[in-house]
Coordinates of C-alpha atoms and ligand atoms in Angstrom, one line a residue:
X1 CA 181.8 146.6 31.4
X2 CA 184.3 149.2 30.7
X3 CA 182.3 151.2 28.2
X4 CA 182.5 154.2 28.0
X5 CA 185.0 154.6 30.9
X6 CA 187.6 157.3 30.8
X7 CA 191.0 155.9 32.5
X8 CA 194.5 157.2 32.6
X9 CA 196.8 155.2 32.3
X10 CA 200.2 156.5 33.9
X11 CA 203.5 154.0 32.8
X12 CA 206.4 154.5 35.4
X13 CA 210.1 153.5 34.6
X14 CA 210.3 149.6 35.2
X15 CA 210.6 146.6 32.8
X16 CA 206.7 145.8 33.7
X17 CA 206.2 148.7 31.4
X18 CA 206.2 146.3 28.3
X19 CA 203.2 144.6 29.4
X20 CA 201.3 148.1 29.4
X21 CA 200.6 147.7 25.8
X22 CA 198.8 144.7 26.0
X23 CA 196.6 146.4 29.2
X24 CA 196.1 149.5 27.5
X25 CA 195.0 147.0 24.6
X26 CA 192.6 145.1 26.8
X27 CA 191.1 148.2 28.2
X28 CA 190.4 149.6 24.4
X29 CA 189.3 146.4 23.5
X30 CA 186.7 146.6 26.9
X31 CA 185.3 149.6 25.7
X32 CA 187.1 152.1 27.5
X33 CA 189.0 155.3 26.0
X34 CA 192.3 155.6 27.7
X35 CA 195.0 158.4 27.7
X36 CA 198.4 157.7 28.3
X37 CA 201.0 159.7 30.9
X38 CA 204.2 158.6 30.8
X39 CA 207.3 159.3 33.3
X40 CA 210.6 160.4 31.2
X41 CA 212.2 157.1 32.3
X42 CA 209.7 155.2 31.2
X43 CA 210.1 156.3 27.5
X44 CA 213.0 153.7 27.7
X45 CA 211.1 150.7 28.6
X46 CA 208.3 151.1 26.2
X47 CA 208.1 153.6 23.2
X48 CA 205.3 156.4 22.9
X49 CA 204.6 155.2 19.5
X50 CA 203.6 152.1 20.3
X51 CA 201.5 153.5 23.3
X52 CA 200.1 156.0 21.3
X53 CA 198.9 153.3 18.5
X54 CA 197.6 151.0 21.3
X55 CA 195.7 153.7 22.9
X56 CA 194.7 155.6 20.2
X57 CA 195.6 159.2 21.9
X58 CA 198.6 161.0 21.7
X59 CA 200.9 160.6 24.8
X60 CA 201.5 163.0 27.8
X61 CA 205.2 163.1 29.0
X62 CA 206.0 166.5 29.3
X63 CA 204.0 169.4 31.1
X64 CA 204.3 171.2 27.5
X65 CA 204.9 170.5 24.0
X66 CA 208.3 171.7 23.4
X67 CA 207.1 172.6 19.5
X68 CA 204.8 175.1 20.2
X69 CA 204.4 175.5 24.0
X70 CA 201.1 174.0 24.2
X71 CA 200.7 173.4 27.7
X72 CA 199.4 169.7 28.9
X73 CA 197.0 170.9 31.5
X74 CA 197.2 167.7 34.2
X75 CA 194.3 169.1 36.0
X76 CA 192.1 169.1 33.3
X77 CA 193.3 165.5 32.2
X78 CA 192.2 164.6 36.2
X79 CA 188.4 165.9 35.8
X80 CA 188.2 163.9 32.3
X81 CA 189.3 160.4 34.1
X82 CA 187.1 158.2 36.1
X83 CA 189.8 156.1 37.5
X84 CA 193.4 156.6 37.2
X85 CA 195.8 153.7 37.2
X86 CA 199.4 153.4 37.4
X87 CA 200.7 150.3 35.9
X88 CA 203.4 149.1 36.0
X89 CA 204.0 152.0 39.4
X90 CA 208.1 152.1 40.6
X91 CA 208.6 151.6 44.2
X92 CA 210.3 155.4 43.0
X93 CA 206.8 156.4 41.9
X94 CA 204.8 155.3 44.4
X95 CA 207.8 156.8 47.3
X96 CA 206.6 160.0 45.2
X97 CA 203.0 159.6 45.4
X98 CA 203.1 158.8 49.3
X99 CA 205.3 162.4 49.9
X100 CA 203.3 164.4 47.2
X101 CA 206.3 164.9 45.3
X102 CA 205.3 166.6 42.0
X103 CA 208.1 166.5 39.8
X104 CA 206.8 164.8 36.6
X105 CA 203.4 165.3 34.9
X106 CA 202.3 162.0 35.8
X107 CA 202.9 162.9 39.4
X108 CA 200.5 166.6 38.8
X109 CA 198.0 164.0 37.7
X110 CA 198.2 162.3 40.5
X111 CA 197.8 165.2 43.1
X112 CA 195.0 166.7 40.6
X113 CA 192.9 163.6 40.1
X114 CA 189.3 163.3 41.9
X115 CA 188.7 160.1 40.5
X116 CA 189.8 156.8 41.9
X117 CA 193.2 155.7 41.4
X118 CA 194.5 152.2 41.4
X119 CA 198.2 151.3 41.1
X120 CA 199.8 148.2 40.0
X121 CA 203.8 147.9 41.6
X122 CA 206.4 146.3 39.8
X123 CA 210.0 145.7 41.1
X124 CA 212.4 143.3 42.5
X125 CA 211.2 141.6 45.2
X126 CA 213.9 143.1 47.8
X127 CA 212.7 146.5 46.8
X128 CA 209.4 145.4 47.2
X129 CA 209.8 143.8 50.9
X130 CA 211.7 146.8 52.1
X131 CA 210.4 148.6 54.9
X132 CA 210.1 151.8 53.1
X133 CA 208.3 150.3 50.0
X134 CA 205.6 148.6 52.3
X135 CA 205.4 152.2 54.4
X136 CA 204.8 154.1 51.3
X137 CA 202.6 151.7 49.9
X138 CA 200.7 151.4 53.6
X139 CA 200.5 156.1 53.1
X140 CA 198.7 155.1 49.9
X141 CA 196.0 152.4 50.7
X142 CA 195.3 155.4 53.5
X143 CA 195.1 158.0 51.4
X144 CA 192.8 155.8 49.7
X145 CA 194.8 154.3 46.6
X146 CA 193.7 150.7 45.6
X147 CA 197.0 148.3 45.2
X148 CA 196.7 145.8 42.6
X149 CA 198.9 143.5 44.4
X150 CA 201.6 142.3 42.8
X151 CA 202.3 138.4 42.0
X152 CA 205.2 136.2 42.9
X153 CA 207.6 134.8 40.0
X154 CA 210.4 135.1 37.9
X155 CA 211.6 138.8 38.1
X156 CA 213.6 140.3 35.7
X157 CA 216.9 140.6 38.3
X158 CA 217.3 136.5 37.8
X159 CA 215.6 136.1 41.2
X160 CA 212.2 134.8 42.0
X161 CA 209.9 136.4 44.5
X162 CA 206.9 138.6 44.8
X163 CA 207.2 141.8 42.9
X164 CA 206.0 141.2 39.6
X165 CA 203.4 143.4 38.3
X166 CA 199.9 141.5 38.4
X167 CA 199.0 140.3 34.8
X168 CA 197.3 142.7 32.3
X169 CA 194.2 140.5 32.5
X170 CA 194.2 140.2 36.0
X171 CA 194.5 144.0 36.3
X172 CA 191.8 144.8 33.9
X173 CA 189.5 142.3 36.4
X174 CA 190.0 144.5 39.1
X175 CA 189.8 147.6 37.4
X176 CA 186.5 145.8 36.5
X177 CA 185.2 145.5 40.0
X178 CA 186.7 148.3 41.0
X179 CA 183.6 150.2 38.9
X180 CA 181.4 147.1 40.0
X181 CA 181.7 148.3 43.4
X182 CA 180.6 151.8 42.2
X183 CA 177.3 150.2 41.4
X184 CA 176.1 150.1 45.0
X185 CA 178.7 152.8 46.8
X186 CA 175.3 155.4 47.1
X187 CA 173.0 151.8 48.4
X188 CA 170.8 152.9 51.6
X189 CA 170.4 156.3 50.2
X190 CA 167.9 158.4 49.2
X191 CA 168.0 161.7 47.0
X192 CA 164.9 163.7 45.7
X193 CA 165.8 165.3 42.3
X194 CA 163.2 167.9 40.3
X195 CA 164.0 168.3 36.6
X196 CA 162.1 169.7 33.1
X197 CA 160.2 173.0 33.2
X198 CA 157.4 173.8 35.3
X199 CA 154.1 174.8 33.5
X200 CA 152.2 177.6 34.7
X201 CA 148.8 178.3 33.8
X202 CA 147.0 182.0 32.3
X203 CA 143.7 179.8 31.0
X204 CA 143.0 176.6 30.4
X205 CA 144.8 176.7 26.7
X206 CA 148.2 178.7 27.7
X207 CA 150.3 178.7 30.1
X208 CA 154.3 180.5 31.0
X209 CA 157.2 177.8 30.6
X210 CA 160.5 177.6 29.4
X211 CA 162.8 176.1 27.0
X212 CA 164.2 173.0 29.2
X213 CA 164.3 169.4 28.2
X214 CA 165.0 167.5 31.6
X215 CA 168.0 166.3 30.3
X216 CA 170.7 167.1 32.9
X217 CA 167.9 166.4 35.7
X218 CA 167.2 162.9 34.3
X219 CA 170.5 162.1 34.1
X220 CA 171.5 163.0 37.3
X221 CA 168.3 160.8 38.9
X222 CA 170.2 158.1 36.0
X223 CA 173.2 158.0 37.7
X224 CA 172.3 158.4 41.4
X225 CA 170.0 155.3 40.9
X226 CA 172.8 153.7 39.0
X227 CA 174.7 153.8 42.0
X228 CA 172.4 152.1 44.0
X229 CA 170.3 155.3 45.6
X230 CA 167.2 155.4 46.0
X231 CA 166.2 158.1 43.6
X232 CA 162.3 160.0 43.8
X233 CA 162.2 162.3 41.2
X234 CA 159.8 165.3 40.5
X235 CA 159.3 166.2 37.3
X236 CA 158.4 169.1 35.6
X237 CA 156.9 168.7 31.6
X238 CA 159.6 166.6 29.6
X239 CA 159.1 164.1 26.8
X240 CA 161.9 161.4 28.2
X241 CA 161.6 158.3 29.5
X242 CA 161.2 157.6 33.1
X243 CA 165.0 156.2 33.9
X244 CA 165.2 152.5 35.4
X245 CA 164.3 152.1 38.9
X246 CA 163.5 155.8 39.5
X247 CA 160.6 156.7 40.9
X248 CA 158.6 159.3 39.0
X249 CA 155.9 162.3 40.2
X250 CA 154.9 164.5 37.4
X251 CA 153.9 167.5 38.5
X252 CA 152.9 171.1 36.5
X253 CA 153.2 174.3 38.4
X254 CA 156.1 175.5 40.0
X255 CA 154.1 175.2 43.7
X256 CA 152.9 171.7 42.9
X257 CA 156.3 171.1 42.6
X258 CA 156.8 172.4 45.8
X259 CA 154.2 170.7 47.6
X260 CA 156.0 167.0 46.1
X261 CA 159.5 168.3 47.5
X262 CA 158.6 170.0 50.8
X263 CA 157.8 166.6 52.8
X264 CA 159.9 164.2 50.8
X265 CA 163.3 166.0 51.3
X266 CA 163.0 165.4 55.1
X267 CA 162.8 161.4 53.9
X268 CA 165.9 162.0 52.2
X269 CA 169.7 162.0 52.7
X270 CA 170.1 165.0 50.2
X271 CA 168.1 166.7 46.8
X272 CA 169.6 167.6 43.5
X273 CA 167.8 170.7 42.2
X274 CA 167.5 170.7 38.6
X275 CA 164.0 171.7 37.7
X276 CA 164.0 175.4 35.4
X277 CA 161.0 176.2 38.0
X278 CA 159.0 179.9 36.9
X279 CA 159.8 182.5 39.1
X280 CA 156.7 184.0 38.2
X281 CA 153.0 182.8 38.1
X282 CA 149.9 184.4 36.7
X283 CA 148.4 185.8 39.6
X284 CA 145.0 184.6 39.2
X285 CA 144.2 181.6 36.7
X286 CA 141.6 182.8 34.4
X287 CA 138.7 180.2 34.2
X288 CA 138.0 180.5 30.9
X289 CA 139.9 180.8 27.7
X290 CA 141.2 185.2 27.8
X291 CA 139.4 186.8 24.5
X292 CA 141.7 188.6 21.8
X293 CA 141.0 192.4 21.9
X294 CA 143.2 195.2 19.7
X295 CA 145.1 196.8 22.4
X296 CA 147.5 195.5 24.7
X297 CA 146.9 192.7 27.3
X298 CA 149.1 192.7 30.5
X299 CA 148.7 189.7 32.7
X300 CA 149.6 190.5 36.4
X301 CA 152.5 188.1 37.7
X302 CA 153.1 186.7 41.4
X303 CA 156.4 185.4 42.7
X304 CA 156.5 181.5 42.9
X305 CA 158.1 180.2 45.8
X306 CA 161.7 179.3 45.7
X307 CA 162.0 175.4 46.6
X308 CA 165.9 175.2 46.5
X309 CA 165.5 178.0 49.0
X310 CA 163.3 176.9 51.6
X311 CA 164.7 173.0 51.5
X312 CA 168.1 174.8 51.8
X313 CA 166.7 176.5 54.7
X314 CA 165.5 173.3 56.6
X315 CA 168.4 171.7 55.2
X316 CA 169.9 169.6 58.9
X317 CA 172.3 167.4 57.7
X318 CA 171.1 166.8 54.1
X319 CA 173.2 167.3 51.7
X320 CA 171.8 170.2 49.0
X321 CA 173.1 170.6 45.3
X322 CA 171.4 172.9 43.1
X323 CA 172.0 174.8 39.0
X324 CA 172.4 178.3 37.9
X325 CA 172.3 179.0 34.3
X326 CA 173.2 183.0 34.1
X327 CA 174.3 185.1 31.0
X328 CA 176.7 188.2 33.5
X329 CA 179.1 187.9 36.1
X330 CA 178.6 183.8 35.9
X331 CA 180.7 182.7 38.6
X332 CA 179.9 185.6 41.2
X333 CA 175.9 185.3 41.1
X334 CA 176.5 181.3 41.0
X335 CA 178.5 181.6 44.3
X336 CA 175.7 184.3 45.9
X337 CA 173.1 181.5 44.7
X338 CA 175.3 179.1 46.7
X339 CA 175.2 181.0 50.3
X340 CA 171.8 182.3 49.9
X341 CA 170.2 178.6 48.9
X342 CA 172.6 176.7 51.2
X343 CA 173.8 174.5 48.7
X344 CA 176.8 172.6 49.2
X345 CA 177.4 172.8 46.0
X346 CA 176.3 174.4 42.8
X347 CA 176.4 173.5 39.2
X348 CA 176.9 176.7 36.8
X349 CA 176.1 175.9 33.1
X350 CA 178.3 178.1 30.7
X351 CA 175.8 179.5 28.0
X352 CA 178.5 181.1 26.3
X353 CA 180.2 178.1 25.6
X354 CA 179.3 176.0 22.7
X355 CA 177.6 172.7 23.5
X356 CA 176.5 174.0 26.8
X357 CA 172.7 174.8 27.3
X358 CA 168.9 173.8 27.1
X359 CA 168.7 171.3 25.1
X360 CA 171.4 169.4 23.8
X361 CA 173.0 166.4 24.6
X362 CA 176.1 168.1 25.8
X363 CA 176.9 170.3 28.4
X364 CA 180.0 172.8 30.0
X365 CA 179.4 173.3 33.4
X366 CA 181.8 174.5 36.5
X367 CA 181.4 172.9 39.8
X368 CA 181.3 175.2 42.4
X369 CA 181.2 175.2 46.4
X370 CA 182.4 177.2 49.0
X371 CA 186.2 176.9 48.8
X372 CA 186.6 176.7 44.7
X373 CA 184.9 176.1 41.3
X374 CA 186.2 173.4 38.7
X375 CA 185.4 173.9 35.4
X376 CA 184.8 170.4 33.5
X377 CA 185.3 169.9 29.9
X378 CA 182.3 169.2 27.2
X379 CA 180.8 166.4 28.2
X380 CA 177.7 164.6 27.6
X381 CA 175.3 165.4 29.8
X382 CA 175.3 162.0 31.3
X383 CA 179.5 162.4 32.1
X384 CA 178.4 165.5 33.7
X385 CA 175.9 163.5 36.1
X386 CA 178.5 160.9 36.6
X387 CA 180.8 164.0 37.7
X388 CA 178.0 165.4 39.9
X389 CA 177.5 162.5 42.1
X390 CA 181.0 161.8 42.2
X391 CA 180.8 165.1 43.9
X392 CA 177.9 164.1 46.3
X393 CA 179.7 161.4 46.9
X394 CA 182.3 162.2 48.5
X395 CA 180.5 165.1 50.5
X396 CA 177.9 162.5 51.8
X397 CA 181.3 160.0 52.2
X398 CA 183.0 162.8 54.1
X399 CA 179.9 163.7 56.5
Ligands
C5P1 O1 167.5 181.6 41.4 P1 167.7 180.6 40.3 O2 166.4 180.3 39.6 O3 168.7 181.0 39.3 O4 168.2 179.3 41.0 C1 168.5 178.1 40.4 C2 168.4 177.0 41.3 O5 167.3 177.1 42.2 C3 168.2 175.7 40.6 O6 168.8 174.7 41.3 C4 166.7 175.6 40.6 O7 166.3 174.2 40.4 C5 166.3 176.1 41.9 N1 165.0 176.8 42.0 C6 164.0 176.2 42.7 N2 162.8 176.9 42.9 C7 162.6 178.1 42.3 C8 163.6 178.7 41.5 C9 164.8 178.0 41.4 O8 164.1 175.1 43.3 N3 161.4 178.7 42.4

């Protein structure tokens, strides 16, 4: 259920802290890779070495290793996690949290993370009744924090009450269907994807095209489905699978692929444009197979027509994401690319970078709209999807 999952897991000051080892265990054991940030005080409760053992990643304390300076960047630890939780979480922590304080590095990661965050409280049950602990946690649940409620019991003041952190196994349930509920958050939507190269012809034998594989598109139309969306997607020449519960138009030529998009994008609640289409076709198609002579042979080119462009252009109140892969002055031509297609986002690959590109696995990409651009780690090219519709998301959640 877990696999695969990136979580944070941020340990506050509180006794609770000694039953982080056996969560982090169960979440390793479920098949997630966790990181652990710890608070100063909570150093006290439960040591880094056993944390780090349990998790099998160093542990994040301090915004820089002291050694050598290396800085811990929390913003970067935010766009790796898909769900950040806070167990056990101080009623100090989460006063912190409510006000934006920012005075440890699990509180950066906290006011950097995109991802969901769930925390589990842990204190006496005084502390946990009082007004300003139930007003703090009330500023969370609005600011969209899930509270893995606490249960009642022995506490470890002598009294007995509610305040005791929720069980480790109980936890890792409803971090459980916390990603469960993932599975249908896009349900009663519809996106139109193109991926793969578009094919365009010179004679019947040959034809212009390009080097991409359809990866990045295909998992995009992967994880929209696996959200619940309904996903059409137009495909340009690829030699991958058709993902589950996607449907599928193949198409060739960069206006065929036009012709699938035009009429299906007003059906749709957005369109993610991956496709490599040709900006250039032959200009006529010869009808026979062109004869080898000994000089030179030039073969006049037309433009194609721009899809991203003219959906952008009759976009209403559909949501548009589109790609730029460019070799100069990356970020300024993605960001022209943005206003001129009227994307509301767009998804630069970094060639320069190494396991970014065509067609690898892997990819390095920086998601950019109008107010910033995020640069996200190497990442498979299915984390990146996951990343992407995040992203949509909470555009189309936001609308
Ligand atoms: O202008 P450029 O080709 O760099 O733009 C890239 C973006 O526009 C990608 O999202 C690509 O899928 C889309 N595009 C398109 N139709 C074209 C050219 C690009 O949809 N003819």
């Amino acid at each position: 259920m877990l696999k695969g999952k990136h979580i944070i897991l941020g340990i506050t000051g509180s006794i609770a802290a000694y039953k982080s080892a056996v969560l982090c265990r169960l979440l390793v054991a479920a098949g997630a890779e966790v990181k652990v940030v710890m608070t100063p005080l909570a150093k006290q409760f439960i040591t880094p070495l056993t944390m780090a053992t349990v998790s099998q990643n160093p542990i994040l304390v301090e915004f820089f290793n002291p050694e050598n300076g290396e800085w811990n960047s929390h913003v970067k630890l935010g766009e790796w996690a898909d769900l950040y939780l806070i167990a056990p979480a101080s009623a100090n922590t989460m006063a912190k949290m409510a006000h934006g304080v920012a005075d440890n590095l699990l509180l950066t990661t906290y006011l950097s993370a995109r991802c969901p965050v769930a925390v589990a409280p842990a204190m006496d049950l005084d502390m946990y009744a009082h007004a300003a602990t139930q007003r703090n946690m009330a500023q969370l649940r609005q600011d969209g924090v899930h509270i893995i409620e606490p249960g009642s019991g022995f506490l470890a003041s002598g009294l007995i009450g509610k305040g005791r952190m929720a069980e480790p196994a109980d936890i890792v349930a409803a971090v459980e269907q916390l990603f469960e509920k993932k599975k249908s958050s896009l349900a009663c939507r519809r996106f139109l994807v193109t991926a793969g190269a578009t094919i365009e012809a010179i004679d019947p034998v040959r034809f212009i095209s390009n080097h991409s594989s359809g990866k990045m598109g295909y998992a995009v139309a992967e994880a929209l489905g696996a959200r619940g969306a309904e996903v059409v997607l137009v495909s340009g020449r690829t030699s991958l699978d058709t993902p589950h519960g996607v449907q599928r138009i193949d198409v060739l030529s960069a206006e065929q692929m036009y012709n699938e998009c035009k009429n299906r994008f007003a059906e749709c609640d957005g369109a993610v444009m991956c496709a490599a289409v040709a900006d250039y076709t032959p200009a006529a198609v010869a009808d026979h197979k062109l004869k080898k002579g000994d000089g030179e042979m030039n073969i006049p080119l037309k433009r194609t027509r721009d899809i991203a462009a003219e959906l952008g252009a009759n976009k209403g109140g559909r949501l548009l994401v589109g790609f730029a892969m460019e070799t100069e002055n990356e970020v300024e031509n993605a960001q022209g690319k943005l206003a001129r297609k009227n994307f509301d986002f767009i998804v630069l690959n970094s060639l320069k970078k190494e396991g970014a590109g065509f067609r690898g696995d892997t990819n390095v990409v920086t998601l950019i709209d109008s107010e910033r651009g995020v640069e996200l780690p190497l990442m498979s090219k299915r984390e990146v999807a996951e990343k992407i519709v995040d992203k949509i998301e909470n555009i189309i959640n936001s609308k």
